[in-house]
């Protein structure tokens, strides 16, 4: 009996892992963005102007990722308080993804890196544009700890995540399908 799982469940699980969006496989969407250093003015994939991420949003956004990676590493949604940083519909997607990982005897290992391009204000919502690097974020077998081969390359991807204030707390509520990140490289990054 082979321990190799079909690609479909892997992709379904991974879809939410990268911030609840498919960050391990490009969606085929195209667009160009102008990349700027973290906090500088940039443009989004459709030419939309971005401003620097407010300090009152940066910490809740990065805390969301900290808690999500703890949960994904454990393949257990009790490993960290996801509801402190995520709300619907994103919260249900994250929990379903963790449930699928647990059922598939998989968990995540490694690190996720961020390069914040900026944000847009859209009424009461804030859209965070983040180039997410998943080269060091691996799917592993829970029992053996062995890395599970993944289909395709994993370039840095642009994740656009919507944050809203829920009872006075900024939470990630929605995630768009990822796009190619400006200046993204393909494949694993060199190990230092």
Short mmCIF file of C-alpha atoms in Angstrom, two decimals:
data_model
loop_
_atom_site.label_atom_id
_atom_site.label_comp_id
_atom_site.label_asym_id
_atom_site.label_seq_id
_atom_site.Cartn_x
_atom_site.Cartn_y
_atom_site.Cartn_z
CA UNK A 1 0.00 0.00 0.00
CA UNK A 2 1.51 3.30 -1.08
CA UNK A 3 1.65 6.22 1.35
CA UNK A 4 1.54 8.64 -1.58
CA UNK A 5 -1.78 10.47 -1.59
CA UNK A 6 -3.53 11.76 -4.72
CA UNK A 7 -2.79 15.38 -5.60
CA UNK A 8 -6.39 16.56 -5.16
CA UNK A 9 -6.62 16.18 -1.33
CA UNK A 10 -3.14 17.64 -1.03
CA UNK A 11 -4.16 20.70 -3.00
CA UNK A 12 -7.38 21.05 -1.01
CA UNK A 13 -5.46 20.95 2.26
CA UNK A 14 -2.78 23.29 1.04
CA UNK A 15 -5.27 25.77 -0.33
CA UNK A 16 -6.01 27.09 3.11
CA UNK A 17 -2.51 26.60 4.46
CA UNK A 18 -1.07 29.54 2.74
CA UNK A 19 -3.24 31.88 4.65
CA UNK A 20 -6.22 30.01 3.81
CA UNK A 21 -5.56 30.40 0.10
CA UNK A 22 -3.90 28.31 -2.56
CA UNK A 23 -0.36 29.48 -2.14
CA UNK A 24 1.40 26.29 -3.17
CA UNK A 25 0.18 26.34 -6.74
CA UNK A 26 -0.29 29.38 -8.95
CA UNK A 27 -3.86 29.90 -10.05
CA UNK A 28 -2.97 30.86 -13.56
CA UNK A 29 -4.06 34.44 -12.97
CA UNK A 30 -1.70 36.95 -14.40
CA UNK A 31 -0.98 40.50 -13.51
CA UNK A 32 1.93 42.70 -12.79
CA UNK A 33 2.67 44.65 -9.67
CA UNK A 34 5.40 47.06 -8.90
CA UNK A 35 7.36 45.79 -5.95
CA UNK A 36 8.58 48.17 -3.31
CA UNK A 37 10.38 47.59 -0.05
CA UNK A 38 8.19 46.70 2.93
CA UNK A 39 6.24 49.80 3.93
CA UNK A 40 6.89 51.79 0.76
CA UNK A 41 4.30 52.79 -1.83
CA UNK A 42 3.61 50.15 -4.47
CA UNK A 43 0.89 49.19 -6.90
CA UNK A 44 -1.22 46.07 -6.91
CA UNK A 45 -1.57 43.57 -9.76
CA UNK A 46 -4.19 45.69 -11.52
CA UNK A 47 -2.42 49.02 -11.04
CA UNK A 48 -4.28 49.86 -7.83
CA UNK A 49 -2.24 52.20 -5.61
CA UNK A 50 -1.12 50.76 -2.29
CA UNK A 51 -0.13 52.58 0.88
CA UNK A 52 2.13 51.40 3.69
CA UNK A 53 0.55 48.91 6.09
CA UNK A 54 -0.61 50.77 9.21
CA UNK A 55 1.15 49.80 12.42
CA UNK A 56 -2.24 48.98 13.99
CA UNK A 57 -2.78 46.36 11.23
CA UNK A 58 0.74 44.97 10.87
CA UNK A 59 0.80 43.26 14.28
CA UNK A 60 -2.66 41.61 14.05
CA UNK A 61 -1.86 40.47 10.50
CA UNK A 62 1.47 38.90 11.47
CA UNK A 63 -0.11 37.42 14.63
CA UNK A 64 -2.69 35.76 12.37
CA UNK A 65 0.15 34.05 10.51
CA UNK A 66 1.94 33.12 13.75
CA UNK A 67 -1.17 31.39 15.10
CA UNK A 68 -2.03 29.78 11.76
CA UNK A 69 1.46 28.28 11.40
CA UNK A 70 1.25 26.86 14.96
CA UNK A 71 -2.06 25.20 14.10
CA UNK A 72 -0.77 23.87 10.75
CA UNK A 73 2.42 22.49 12.34
CA UNK A 74 0.31 20.60 14.89
CA UNK A 75 -2.50 19.74 12.42
CA UNK A 76 -4.76 20.62 15.34
CA UNK A 77 -6.94 23.74 15.52
CA UNK A 78 -6.63 23.67 19.30
CA UNK A 79 -2.88 24.45 19.06
CA UNK A 80 -3.54 28.20 18.90
CA UNK A 81 -6.53 30.54 19.16
CA UNK A 82 -7.40 30.96 15.47
CA UNK A 83 -10.59 32.84 16.31
CA UNK A 84 -8.49 35.57 17.96
CA UNK A 85 -7.09 36.46 14.51
CA UNK A 86 -9.53 35.08 11.92
CA UNK A 87 -13.25 35.40 11.35
CA UNK A 88 -15.80 34.05 8.89
CA UNK A 89 -15.63 32.88 6.21
CA UNK A 90 -11.85 32.46 6.57
CA UNK A 91 -12.09 30.83 10.02
CA UNK A 92 -14.21 27.93 8.72
CA UNK A 93 -11.85 27.43 5.76
CA UNK A 94 -8.83 27.23 8.07
CA UNK A 95 -10.53 24.77 10.39
CA UNK A 96 -11.66 22.59 7.49
CA UNK A 97 -8.12 22.58 6.12
CA UNK A 98 -6.68 21.51 9.47
CA UNK A 99 -9.32 18.80 9.76
CA UNK A 100 -8.36 17.49 6.32
CA UNK A 101 -4.65 17.54 7.19
CA UNK A 102 -5.35 15.62 10.40
CA UNK A 103 -7.47 13.08 8.53
CA UNK A 104 -4.72 12.67 5.89
CA UNK A 105 -2.06 12.18 8.62
CA UNK A 106 -0.24 15.32 7.51
CA UNK A 107 1.04 18.47 9.09
CA UNK A 108 3.20 21.40 8.07
CA UNK A 109 6.80 22.08 9.02
CA UNK A 110 9.17 24.97 8.43
CA UNK A 111 8.71 28.69 8.06
CA UNK A 112 6.66 31.16 6.04
CA UNK A 113 8.29 34.46 5.04
CA UNK A 114 6.48 37.71 4.27
CA UNK A 115 7.23 40.76 2.15
CA UNK A 116 4.43 43.25 2.72
CA UNK A 117 3.89 45.36 -0.40
CA UNK A 118 1.23 47.58 1.12
CA UNK A 119 -2.48 47.84 1.66
CA UNK A 120 -5.68 49.39 0.33
CA UNK A 121 -8.47 50.93 2.34
CA UNK A 122 -11.86 49.73 1.08
CA UNK A 123 -14.51 51.28 3.31
CA UNK A 124 -14.16 49.62 6.69
CA UNK A 125 -12.08 46.76 5.23
CA UNK A 126 -8.32 46.76 4.75
CA UNK A 127 -6.71 44.67 2.03
CA UNK A 128 -3.16 43.57 2.86
CA UNK A 129 -0.91 42.75 -0.15
CA UNK A 130 1.73 40.28 1.00
CA UNK A 131 4.31 38.39 -1.07
CA UNK A 132 4.38 35.10 0.79
CA UNK A 133 7.42 32.83 0.40
CA UNK A 134 6.59 29.18 1.08
CA UNK A 135 9.85 27.60 -0.07
CA UNK A 136 10.64 26.53 3.51
CA UNK A 137 7.02 25.54 4.35
CA UNK A 138 6.70 21.79 3.81
CA UNK A 139 3.99 19.17 4.10
CA UNK A 140 5.16 16.21 6.19
CA UNK A 141 3.76 12.85 7.24
CA UNK A 142 2.63 13.13 10.86
CA UNK A 143 3.81 9.65 11.80
CA UNK A 144 7.22 9.63 10.13
CA UNK A 145 8.06 13.32 9.89
CA UNK A 146 9.13 12.70 6.29
CA UNK A 147 8.44 15.44 3.76
CA UNK A 148 5.68 14.62 1.29
CA UNK A 149 6.58 15.38 -2.30
CA UNK A 150 4.56 18.31 -3.61
CA UNK A 151 3.39 18.84 -7.14
CA UNK A 152 4.91 21.80 -8.96
CA UNK A 153 7.12 24.67 -7.96
CA UNK A 154 6.26 27.06 -5.16
CA UNK A 155 7.22 30.56 -6.14
CA UNK A 156 6.67 33.52 -3.86
CA UNK A 157 3.00 34.42 -4.30
CA UNK A 158 0.98 37.57 -3.80
CA UNK A 159 -1.72 37.00 -1.21
CA UNK A 160 -4.38 39.68 -0.84
CA UNK A 161 -6.03 39.26 2.54
CA UNK A 162 -8.98 41.27 3.82
CA UNK A 163 -9.01 42.39 7.42
CA UNK A 164 -12.02 43.78 9.24
CA UNK A 165 -12.57 44.99 12.76
CA UNK A 166 -14.70 42.47 14.62
CA UNK A 167 -15.69 43.71 18.09
CA UNK A 168 -12.79 46.17 17.98
CA UNK A 169 -10.16 43.59 16.87
CA UNK A 170 -8.62 43.41 13.37
CA UNK A 171 -9.14 39.90 11.94
CA UNK A 172 -8.50 38.22 8.58
CA UNK A 173 -11.91 37.48 7.08
CA UNK A 174 -11.30 36.85 3.38
CA UNK A 175 -8.46 35.76 1.13
CA UNK A 176 -8.25 36.15 -2.63
CA UNK A 177 -6.69 33.50 -4.84
CA UNK A 178 -2.96 34.16 -5.03
CA UNK A 179 -1.26 35.82 -7.97
CA UNK A 180 2.35 35.74 -9.07
CA UNK A 181 4.39 38.05 -6.88
CA UNK A 182 6.41 40.78 -8.55
CA UNK A 183 10.01 39.65 -8.78
CA UNK A 184 9.11 36.14 -7.58
CA UNK A 185 11.59 33.36 -8.07
CA UNK A 186 10.62 29.77 -8.67
CA UNK A 187 11.71 26.70 -6.82
CA UNK A 188 13.38 26.31 -3.48
CA UNK A 189 15.61 29.05 -2.24
CA UNK A 190 19.27 28.21 -1.66
CA UNK A 191 19.97 26.89 1.83
CA UNK A 192 22.37 28.89 3.92
#
